Every structure is written in C-alpha cells, then in structure tokens.
Amino acid sequence: GNSVTQMEGPVTLSEEAFLTINCTYTATGYPSLFWYVQYPGEGLQLLLKATKADDKGSNKGFEATYRKETTSFHLEKGSVQVSDSAVYFCALSDHTNAGKSTFGDGTTLTVKP
Amino acid sequence: DAGITQSPRHKVTETGTPVTLRCHQTENHRYMYWYRQDPGHGLRLIHYSYGVKDTDKGEVSDGYSVSRSKTEDFLLTLESATSSQTSVYFCAISESGGLKSTDTQYFGPGTRLTVL
C-alpha cells in the first residue's frame, strides 16, 4: 500500500535559518505529492503541490521538488520566520482511489526570534 | 478559502452515548472525508464518500458510521462513544478523484471531542 515517511520532529530553528523537512514515499503508479500546513487550532491547508516527476511546487518561500528516482519530496525554505511555526504534513494521492490521500505523521516546526 | 464548516466545534460527552458530528460544504465537491488526528498518529481516515449515499470505510472505521443524504452534508456518528475516541476530528473535501485530478483536499476547522 501507499505510505509517507517524514522527518521526525520537533524541529526548532532561529529566525532566518534554513529549513529542510524530509519526506519520502512509497506508492504505486504516479502519485501527486503535497505539503500541508496546520497552524494551532486550525485545520490543514495546502501549502504546495507537485503532480509529476521533476515538478517544483512553491508557495510563500517554501519549495519542494518531486524526485521520482529517490521517491522524495523534501520541503525547504531559505529563511524561516516566527510566523512559519506550525505542523507540516507531507501527503500523496495516487488518483486511483477516490481521491484519498495518505499523510505522514507531521513535523512540528518552532521558529524562535 | 473553501467553504467547509464543522459542528459542533467542541463537545464533551460520556462513555456509551451516541454522538453525531456534521460537516457542511458549499463547494459542491463530490468527495468528502472524515479523519481523526491524534498525537503520534498523524491523520487517519475513518470513512469517506464519493457521492450521495455512496460511502466506504477508511483505515480506522470500527465504532463509526457515516451518512451522506445530500452533496453538501456528511455526518459522522459514534454509535456508542468510548474514551479511545477522544480526538480531534477533521472533515475534508476534494473536487474529484479522477486521473486528471490533483486530489487536493480542503479541510474544515475541526471538532474537538472528549469522551469521559
């Protein structure tokens, strides 16, 4: 079956530091890949996505590249801000299963001033 | 933001009582999902719907049932609540699940349920 493994947290960084959160996946076929973000007390919201190999998703300074050869979709940001503190979820959807997504366990990021 | 509401937002109940959570969407999306979120487990799919009156089980469906009588509403029922069902419950919707879809999911704000 499908699975998503993401970097265990929590991750604590100082403001303006570089961020990487690793994500690898196992799936049949050619899934779409996603990063969702969850702020305290809220539901998940889409941060970025990529639908095919070598695509780069980007939003709000965050980037992730769909690497089929390494089955990875690592999240990066060059300079984090305190407002980026949240829980980040990597996910995939394989299109063939009623749009169901498989989520990683989430990585909690705390950015200190 | 996608129009998804959940009610109630918070509920405290006692073991053995039935509980129904409601998810309402204004996007006319075909697919709807119920998840639970627990520390150390991420998001786990309980049930999902691929159309009116069309539902199926997810990975943690025991003790839960669902109904969808209208496109916009998806109800989750705990037949007899137990303490292990204390969790935060999220509803999500997706526009389509076909091969041309990116299957982005849009989430509601969540319902925090405590079973004493």
PDB file of C-alpha atoms in Angstrom:
ATOM      1  CA  GLY A   1       0.000   0.000   0.000  1.00  0.00           C
ATOM      2  CA  ASN A   2       0.911   3.669  -0.082  1.00  0.00           C
ATOM      3  CA  SER A   3       2.946   5.226   2.685  1.00  0.00           C
ATOM      4  CA  VAL A   4       4.612   8.512   3.557  1.00  0.00           C
ATOM      5  CA  THR A   5       7.540   8.869   5.912  1.00  0.00           C
ATOM      6  CA  GLN A   6       8.585  12.276   7.055  1.00  0.00           C
ATOM      7  CA  MET A   7      11.286  13.609   9.264  1.00  0.00           C
ATOM      8  CA  GLU A   8      10.551  13.261  12.922  1.00  0.00           C
ATOM      9  CA  GLY A   9      10.256  16.390  14.935  1.00  0.00           C
ATOM     10  CA  PRO A  10      10.046  18.593  16.657  1.00  0.00           C
ATOM     11  CA  VAL A  11      12.313  20.969  14.782  1.00  0.00           C
ATOM     12  CA  THR A  12      13.423  24.206  16.429  1.00  0.00           C
ATOM     13  CA  LEU A  13      15.178  26.914  14.425  1.00  0.00           C
ATOM     14  CA  SER A  14      16.184  30.511  14.877  1.00  0.00           C
ATOM     15  CA  GLU A  15      14.604  33.150  12.676  1.00  0.00           C
ATOM     16  CA  GLU A  16      16.244  33.418   9.232  1.00  0.00           C
ATOM     17  CA  ALA A  17      17.667  29.881   9.429  1.00  0.00           C
ATOM     18  CA  PHE A  18      17.401  27.421   6.534  1.00  0.00           C
ATOM     19  CA  LEU A  19      14.697  24.790   6.803  1.00  0.00           C
ATOM     20  CA  THR A  20      14.583  21.269   5.401  1.00  0.00           C
ATOM     21  CA  ILE A  21      11.927  18.736   6.300  1.00  0.00           C
ATOM     22  CA  ASN A  22      12.495  15.377   4.651  1.00  0.00           C
ATOM     23  CA  CYS A  23       9.701  13.344   3.104  1.00  0.00           C
ATOM     24  CA  THR A  24       9.898  10.028   1.270  1.00  0.00           C
ATOM     25  CA  TYR A  25       7.043   7.974  -0.105  1.00  0.00           C
ATOM     26  CA  THR A  26       6.035   4.562  -1.358  1.00  0.00           C
ATOM     27  CA  ALA A  27       3.281   4.366  -3.939  1.00  0.00           C
ATOM     28  CA  THR A  28       2.133   2.527  -6.997  1.00  0.00           C
ATOM     29  CA  GLY A  29       1.854   4.466 -10.205  1.00  0.00           C
ATOM     30  CA  TYR A  30       2.457   8.190 -10.382  1.00  0.00           C
ATOM     31  CA  PRO A  31       1.057   9.973  -7.361  1.00  0.00           C
ATOM     32  CA  SER A  32       0.604  13.668  -6.769  1.00  0.00           C
ATOM     33  CA  LEU A  33       2.574  14.966  -3.807  1.00  0.00           C
ATOM     34  CA  PHE A  34       1.576  17.626  -1.321  1.00  0.00           C
ATOM     35  CA  TRP A  35       2.738  19.614   1.649  1.00  0.00           C
ATOM     36  CA  TYR A  36       0.029  20.794   4.021  1.00  0.00           C
ATOM     37  CA  VAL A  37       0.477  23.144   6.959  1.00  0.00           C
ATOM     38  CA  GLN A  38      -1.542  23.248  10.165  1.00  0.00           C
ATOM     39  CA  TYR A  39      -1.471  26.304  12.417  1.00  0.00           C
ATOM     40  CA  PRO A  40      -2.541  25.938  16.054  1.00  0.00           C
ATOM     41  CA  GLY A  41      -6.264  25.338  16.443  1.00  0.00           C
ATOM     42  CA  GLU A  42      -6.908  25.120  12.713  1.00  0.00           C
ATOM     43  CA  GLY A  43      -7.396  22.514  10.024  1.00  0.00           C
ATOM     44  CA  LEU A  44      -4.776  21.604   7.474  1.00  0.00           C
ATOM     45  CA  GLN A  45      -4.330  23.834   4.465  1.00  0.00           C
ATOM     46  CA  LEU A  46      -2.477  23.215   1.252  1.00  0.00           C
ATOM     47  CA  LEU A  47       0.992  24.745   1.183  1.00  0.00           C
ATOM     48  CA  LEU A  48       2.219  23.447  -2.169  1.00  0.00           C
ATOM     49  CA  LYS A  49       1.893  20.502  -4.523  1.00  0.00           C
ATOM     50  CA  ALA A  50       3.525  18.765  -7.474  1.00  0.00           C
ATOM     51  CA  THR A  51       1.777  16.431  -9.853  1.00  0.00           C
ATOM     52  CA  LYS A  52       4.583  14.800 -11.823  1.00  0.00           C
ATOM     53  CA  ALA A  53       8.250  13.952 -11.641  1.00  0.00           C
ATOM     54  CA  ASP A  54      10.689  16.918 -11.574  1.00  0.00           C
ATOM     55  CA  ASP A  55       7.886  19.399 -10.892  1.00  0.00           C
ATOM     56  CA  LYS A  56       8.669  22.001  -8.274  1.00  0.00           C
ATOM     57  CA  GLY A  57       5.903  23.251  -6.037  1.00  0.00           C
ATOM     58  CA  SER A  58       6.369  26.617  -4.368  1.00  0.00           C
ATOM     59  CA  ASN A  59       4.437  28.991  -2.150  1.00  0.00           C
ATOM     60  CA  LYS A  60       5.270  31.632   0.485  1.00  0.00           C
ATOM     61  CA  GLY A  61       9.006  30.988   0.068  1.00  0.00           C
ATOM     62  CA  PHE A  62       8.652  27.239   0.557  1.00  0.00           C
ATOM     63  CA  GLU A  63       9.709  24.841  -2.180  1.00  0.00           C
ATOM     64  CA  ALA A  64       9.664  21.107  -2.807  1.00  0.00           C
ATOM     65  CA  THR A  65      10.725  19.110  -5.865  1.00  0.00           C
ATOM     66  CA  TYR A  66       9.132  15.819  -6.902  1.00  0.00           C
ATOM     67  CA  ARG A  67      12.026  13.380  -7.171  1.00  0.00           C
ATOM     68  CA  LYS A  68      10.855  10.081  -8.619  1.00  0.00           C
ATOM     69  CA  GLU A  69      14.298   8.477  -8.625  1.00  0.00           C
ATOM     70  CA  THR A  70      14.640   8.930  -4.868  1.00  0.00           C
ATOM     71  CA  THR A  71      10.878   8.870  -4.121  1.00  0.00           C
ATOM     72  CA  SER A  72      11.254  12.082  -2.164  1.00  0.00           C
ATOM     73  CA  PHE A  73       9.548  15.453  -1.783  1.00  0.00           C
ATOM     74  CA  HIS A  74      11.608  17.404   0.724  1.00  0.00           C
ATOM     75  CA  LEU A  75      10.319  20.772   1.932  1.00  0.00           C
ATOM     76  CA  GLU A  76      12.763  23.697   2.021  1.00  0.00           C
ATOM     77  CA  LYS A  77      12.745  27.373   2.897  1.00  0.00           C
ATOM     78  CA  GLY A  78      15.734  29.616   2.782  1.00  0.00           C
ATOM     79  CA  SER A  79      14.878  31.900   5.681  1.00  0.00           C
ATOM     80  CA  VAL A  80      12.182  30.967   8.177  1.00  0.00           C
ATOM     81  CA  GLN A  81      10.115  33.417  10.181  1.00  0.00           C
ATOM     82  CA  VAL A  82       8.413  33.116  13.545  1.00  0.00           C
ATOM     83  CA  SER A  83       5.094  33.016  11.686  1.00  0.00           C
ATOM     84  CA  ASP A  84       6.163  29.749   9.995  1.00  0.00           C
ATOM     85  CA  SER A  85       5.816  27.914  13.296  1.00  0.00           C
ATOM     86  CA  ALA A  86       3.292  25.171  12.596  1.00  0.00           C
ATOM     87  CA  VAL A  87       2.909  21.458  11.905  1.00  0.00           C
ATOM     88  CA  TYR A  88       3.828  20.361   8.378  1.00  0.00           C
ATOM     89  CA  PHE A  89       2.379  17.252   6.731  1.00  0.00           C
ATOM     90  CA  CYS A  90       3.648  15.519   3.635  1.00  0.00           C
ATOM     91  CA  ALA A  91       0.994  13.617   1.679  1.00  0.00           C
ATOM     92  CA  LEU A  92       0.377  11.760  -1.548  1.00  0.00           C
ATOM     93  CA  SER A  93      -2.624  10.886  -3.661  1.00  0.00           C
ATOM     94  CA  ASP A  94      -2.497   8.175  -6.280  1.00  0.00           C
ATOM     95  CA  HIS A  95      -5.555   9.309  -8.279  1.00  0.00           C
ATOM     96  CA  THR A  96      -6.987   5.809  -8.480  1.00  0.00           C
ATOM     97  CA  ASN A  97      -8.584   5.555  -5.094  1.00  0.00           C
ATOM     98  CA  ALA A  98     -11.450   8.044  -4.714  1.00  0.00           C
ATOM     99  CA  GLY A  99      -9.031  10.904  -4.228  1.00  0.00           C
ATOM    100  CA  LYS A 100      -7.888   9.504  -0.924  1.00  0.00           C
ATOM    101  CA  SER A 101      -4.634  10.842   0.388  1.00  0.00           C
ATOM    102  CA  THR A 102      -2.013   9.215   2.558  1.00  0.00           C
ATOM    103  CA  PHE A 103      -0.438  11.517   5.149  1.00  0.00           C
ATOM    104  CA  GLY A 104       2.817  11.469   7.029  1.00  0.00           C
ATOM    105  CA  ASP A 105       2.756  11.860  10.791  1.00  0.00           C
ATOM    106  CA  GLY A 106       3.567  15.567  10.700  1.00  0.00           C
ATOM    107  CA  THR A 107       6.619  17.570  11.747  1.00  0.00           C
ATOM    108  CA  THR A 108       6.282  20.356  14.286  1.00  0.00           C
ATOM    109  CA  LEU A 109       8.373  23.417  13.493  1.00  0.00           C
ATOM    110  CA  THR A 110       9.070  26.108  16.061  1.00  0.00           C
ATOM    111  CA  VAL A 111      10.908  29.245  14.983  1.00  0.00           C
ATOM    112  CA  LYS A 112      12.407  31.408  17.721  1.00  0.00           C
ATOM    113  CA  PRO A 113      13.129  35.128  17.357  1.00  0.00           C
TER     114      PRO A 113
ATOM    115  CA  ASP B   1     -10.916  29.540   1.422  1.00  0.00           C
ATOM    116  CA  ALA B   2     -13.063  26.528   0.666  1.00  0.00           C
ATOM    117  CA  GLY B   3     -16.460  26.719   2.325  1.00  0.00           C
ATOM    118  CA  ILE B   4     -16.347  23.938   4.886  1.00  0.00           C
ATOM    119  CA  THR B   5     -17.874  24.120   8.326  1.00  0.00           C
ATOM    120  CA  GLN B   6     -17.977  21.565  11.101  1.00  0.00           C
ATOM    121  CA  SER B   7     -20.353  21.396  14.029  1.00  0.00           C
ATOM    122  CA  PRO B   8     -20.050  21.311  16.894  1.00  0.00           C
ATOM    123  CA  ARG B   9     -16.522  22.681  17.273  1.00  0.00           C
ATOM    124  CA  HIS B  10     -16.176  21.270  20.762  1.00  0.00           C
ATOM    125  CA  LYS B  11     -18.063  18.518  22.534  1.00  0.00           C
ATOM    126  CA  VAL B  12     -17.730  16.698  25.814  1.00  0.00           C
ATOM    127  CA  THR B  13     -19.756  13.537  26.236  1.00  0.00           C
ATOM    128  CA  GLU B  14     -19.905  10.437  28.352  1.00  0.00           C
ATOM    129  CA  THR B  15     -18.932   6.884  27.519  1.00  0.00           C
ATOM    130  CA  GLY B  16     -21.751   4.944  25.898  1.00  0.00           C
ATOM    131  CA  THR B  17     -23.641   7.898  24.451  1.00  0.00           C
ATOM    132  CA  PRO B  18     -24.159   8.360  20.709  1.00  0.00           C
ATOM    133  CA  VAL B  19     -22.541  11.380  19.101  1.00  0.00           C
ATOM    134  CA  THR B  20     -23.023  12.887  15.649  1.00  0.00           C
ATOM    135  CA  LEU B  21     -20.637  15.310  14.027  1.00  0.00           C
ATOM    136  CA  ARG B  22     -21.638  17.314  10.991  1.00  0.00           C
ATOM    137  CA  CYS B  23     -19.623  18.521   8.046  1.00  0.00           C
ATOM    138  CA  HIS B  24     -21.165  21.018   5.644  1.00  0.00           C
ATOM    139  CA  GLN B  25     -19.652  22.247   2.371  1.00  0.00           C
ATOM    140  CA  THR B  26     -20.702  24.934  -0.056  1.00  0.00           C
ATOM    141  CA  GLU B  27     -18.277  23.931  -2.842  1.00  0.00           C
ATOM    142  CA  ASN B  28     -20.356  21.168  -4.426  1.00  0.00           C
ATOM    143  CA  HIS B  29     -17.340  18.838  -4.290  1.00  0.00           C
ATOM    144  CA  ARG B  30     -18.009  15.180  -4.912  1.00  0.00           C
ATOM    145  CA  TYR B  31     -15.652  13.622  -2.359  1.00  0.00           C
ATOM    146  CA  MET B  32     -15.830  14.067   1.392  1.00  0.00           C
ATOM    147  CA  TYR B  33     -13.690  12.515   4.107  1.00  0.00           C
ATOM    148  CA  TRP B  34     -13.604  12.146   7.872  1.00  0.00           C
ATOM    149  CA  TYR B  35     -10.241  11.936   9.657  1.00  0.00           C
ATOM    150  CA  ARG B  36      -9.153  11.772  13.240  1.00  0.00           C
ATOM    151  CA  GLN B  37      -5.955  13.366  14.436  1.00  0.00           C
ATOM    152  CA  ASP B  38      -4.118  12.025  17.458  1.00  0.00           C
ATOM    153  CA  PRO B  39      -0.612  12.732  18.757  1.00  0.00           C
ATOM    154  CA  GLY B  40       1.885  10.355  17.209  1.00  0.00           C
ATOM    155  CA  HIS B  41      -0.563   9.099  14.580  1.00  0.00           C
ATOM    156  CA  GLY B  42      -0.921  11.979  12.179  1.00  0.00           C
ATOM    157  CA  LEU B  43      -4.198  11.893  10.274  1.00  0.00           C
ATOM    158  CA  ARG B  44      -6.102   8.647   9.949  1.00  0.00           C
ATOM    159  CA  LEU B  45      -9.007   8.181   7.571  1.00  0.00           C
ATOM    160  CA  ILE B  46     -12.233   6.987   9.199  1.00  0.00           C
ATOM    161  CA  HIS B  47     -14.728   6.967   6.330  1.00  0.00           C
ATOM    162  CA  TYR B  48     -15.145   8.701   3.024  1.00  0.00           C
ATOM    163  CA  SER B  49     -17.852   9.419   0.496  1.00  0.00           C
ATOM    164  CA  TYR B  50     -17.667   9.509  -3.275  1.00  0.00           C
ATOM    165  CA  GLY B  51     -21.213  10.706  -3.831  1.00  0.00           C
ATOM    166  CA  VAL B  52     -24.653  10.970  -2.292  1.00  0.00           C
ATOM    167  CA  LYS B  53     -25.373   7.738  -0.429  1.00  0.00           C
ATOM    168  CA  ASP B  54     -22.016   6.325  -1.565  1.00  0.00           C
ATOM    169  CA  THR B  55     -19.611   5.762   1.300  1.00  0.00           C
ATOM    170  CA  ASP B  56     -16.767   3.448   2.177  1.00  0.00           C
ATOM    171  CA  LYS B  57     -14.544   2.591   5.107  1.00  0.00           C
ATOM    172  CA  GLY B  58     -11.147   4.007   5.849  1.00  0.00           C
ATOM    173  CA  GLU B  59      -8.372   2.568   7.969  1.00  0.00           C
ATOM    174  CA  VAL B  60      -9.981   3.177  11.393  1.00  0.00           C
ATOM    175  CA  SER B  61     -13.705   2.750  10.800  1.00  0.00           C
ATOM    176  CA  ASP B  62     -14.629   0.482  13.731  1.00  0.00           C
ATOM    177  CA  GLY B  63     -17.123   2.190  16.031  1.00  0.00           C
ATOM    178  CA  TYR B  64     -18.033   4.840  13.462  1.00  0.00           C
ATOM    179  CA  SER B  65     -20.724   5.157  10.830  1.00  0.00           C
ATOM    180  CA  VAL B  66     -21.422   7.842   8.253  1.00  0.00           C
ATOM    181  CA  SER B  67     -24.236   9.084   6.103  1.00  0.00           C
ATOM    182  CA  ARG B  68     -24.490  11.411   3.139  1.00  0.00           C
ATOM    183  CA  SER B  69     -28.022  12.205   2.039  1.00  0.00           C
ATOM    184  CA  LYS B  70     -27.088  15.469   0.291  1.00  0.00           C
ATOM    185  CA  THR B  71     -23.998  16.580  -1.576  1.00  0.00           C
ATOM    186  CA  GLU B  72     -23.260  19.262   0.977  1.00  0.00           C
ATOM    187  CA  ASP B  73     -23.566  17.281   4.211  1.00  0.00           C
ATOM    188  CA  PHE B  74     -21.521  14.399   5.568  1.00  0.00           C
ATOM    189  CA  LEU B  75     -22.368  13.100   9.034  1.00  0.00           C
ATOM    190  CA  LEU B  76     -20.096  11.048  11.289  1.00  0.00           C
ATOM    191  CA  THR B  77     -21.763   9.069  14.079  1.00  0.00           C
ATOM    192  CA  LEU B  78     -20.136   7.403  17.022  1.00  0.00           C
ATOM    193  CA  GLU B  79     -22.682   4.749  17.886  1.00  0.00           C
ATOM    194  CA  SER B  80     -21.557   4.371  21.497  1.00  0.00           C
ATOM    195  CA  ALA B  81     -18.697   6.670  22.352  1.00  0.00           C
ATOM    196  CA  THR B  82     -15.621   5.315  24.118  1.00  0.00           C
ATOM    197  CA  SER B  83     -12.667   7.108  25.704  1.00  0.00           C
ATOM    198  CA  SER B  84     -10.439   5.874  22.857  1.00  0.00           C
ATOM    199  CA  GLN B  85     -12.490   8.039  20.518  1.00  0.00           C
ATOM    200  CA  THR B  86     -11.373  11.207  22.268  1.00  0.00           C
ATOM    201  CA  SER B  87      -9.691  13.038  19.423  1.00  0.00           C
ATOM    202  CA  VAL B  88      -9.825  15.950  17.030  1.00  0.00           C
ATOM    203  CA  TYR B  89     -11.972  15.155  14.016  1.00  0.00           C
ATOM    204  CA  PHE B  90     -11.461  16.801  10.650  1.00  0.00           C
ATOM    205  CA  CYS B  91     -13.671  16.801   7.637  1.00  0.00           C
ATOM    206  CA  ALA B  92     -12.142  17.311   4.201  1.00  0.00           C
ATOM    207  CA  ILE B  93     -13.448  17.668   0.673  1.00  0.00           C
ATOM    208  CA  SER B  94     -11.938  17.055  -2.730  1.00  0.00           C
ATOM    209  CA  GLU B  95     -13.128  18.206  -6.093  1.00  0.00           C
ATOM    210  CA  SER B  96     -12.647  14.897  -7.861  1.00  0.00           C
ATOM    211  CA  GLY B  97     -10.689  11.689  -7.706  1.00  0.00           C
ATOM    212  CA  GLY B  98     -10.231  11.065 -11.381  1.00  0.00           C
ATOM    213  CA  LEU B  99      -6.986  10.654 -13.265  1.00  0.00           C
ATOM    214  CA  LYS B 100      -6.895  14.332 -14.209  1.00  0.00           C
ATOM    215  CA  SER B 101      -7.370  15.482 -10.681  1.00  0.00           C
ATOM    216  CA  THR B 102      -4.613  16.634  -8.390  1.00  0.00           C
ATOM    217  CA  ASP B 103      -6.774  15.479  -5.491  1.00  0.00           C
ATOM    218  CA  THR B 104      -6.063  18.485  -3.312  1.00  0.00           C
ATOM    219  CA  GLN B 105      -8.006  18.194  -0.089  1.00  0.00           C
ATOM    220  CA  TYR B 106      -9.573  21.132   1.705  1.00  0.00           C
ATOM    221  CA  PHE B 107     -10.079  20.817   5.420  1.00  0.00           C
ATOM    222  CA  GLY B 108     -12.632  22.079   7.876  1.00  0.00           C
ATOM    223  CA  PRO B 109     -11.624  23.696  11.187  1.00  0.00           C
ATOM    224  CA  GLY B 110     -12.026  20.501  13.210  1.00  0.00           C
ATOM    225  CA  THR B 111     -14.147  19.250  16.105  1.00  0.00           C
ATOM    226  CA  ARG B 112     -12.518  18.518  19.436  1.00  0.00           C
ATOM    227  CA  LEU B 113     -14.352  15.602  21.056  1.00  0.00           C
ATOM    228  CA  THR B 114     -13.754  14.474  24.618  1.00  0.00           C
ATOM    229  CA  VAL B 115     -15.317  11.252  25.860  1.00  0.00           C
ATOM    230  CA  LEU B 116     -15.298  10.943  29.634  1.00  0.00           C
TER     231      LEU B 116
END
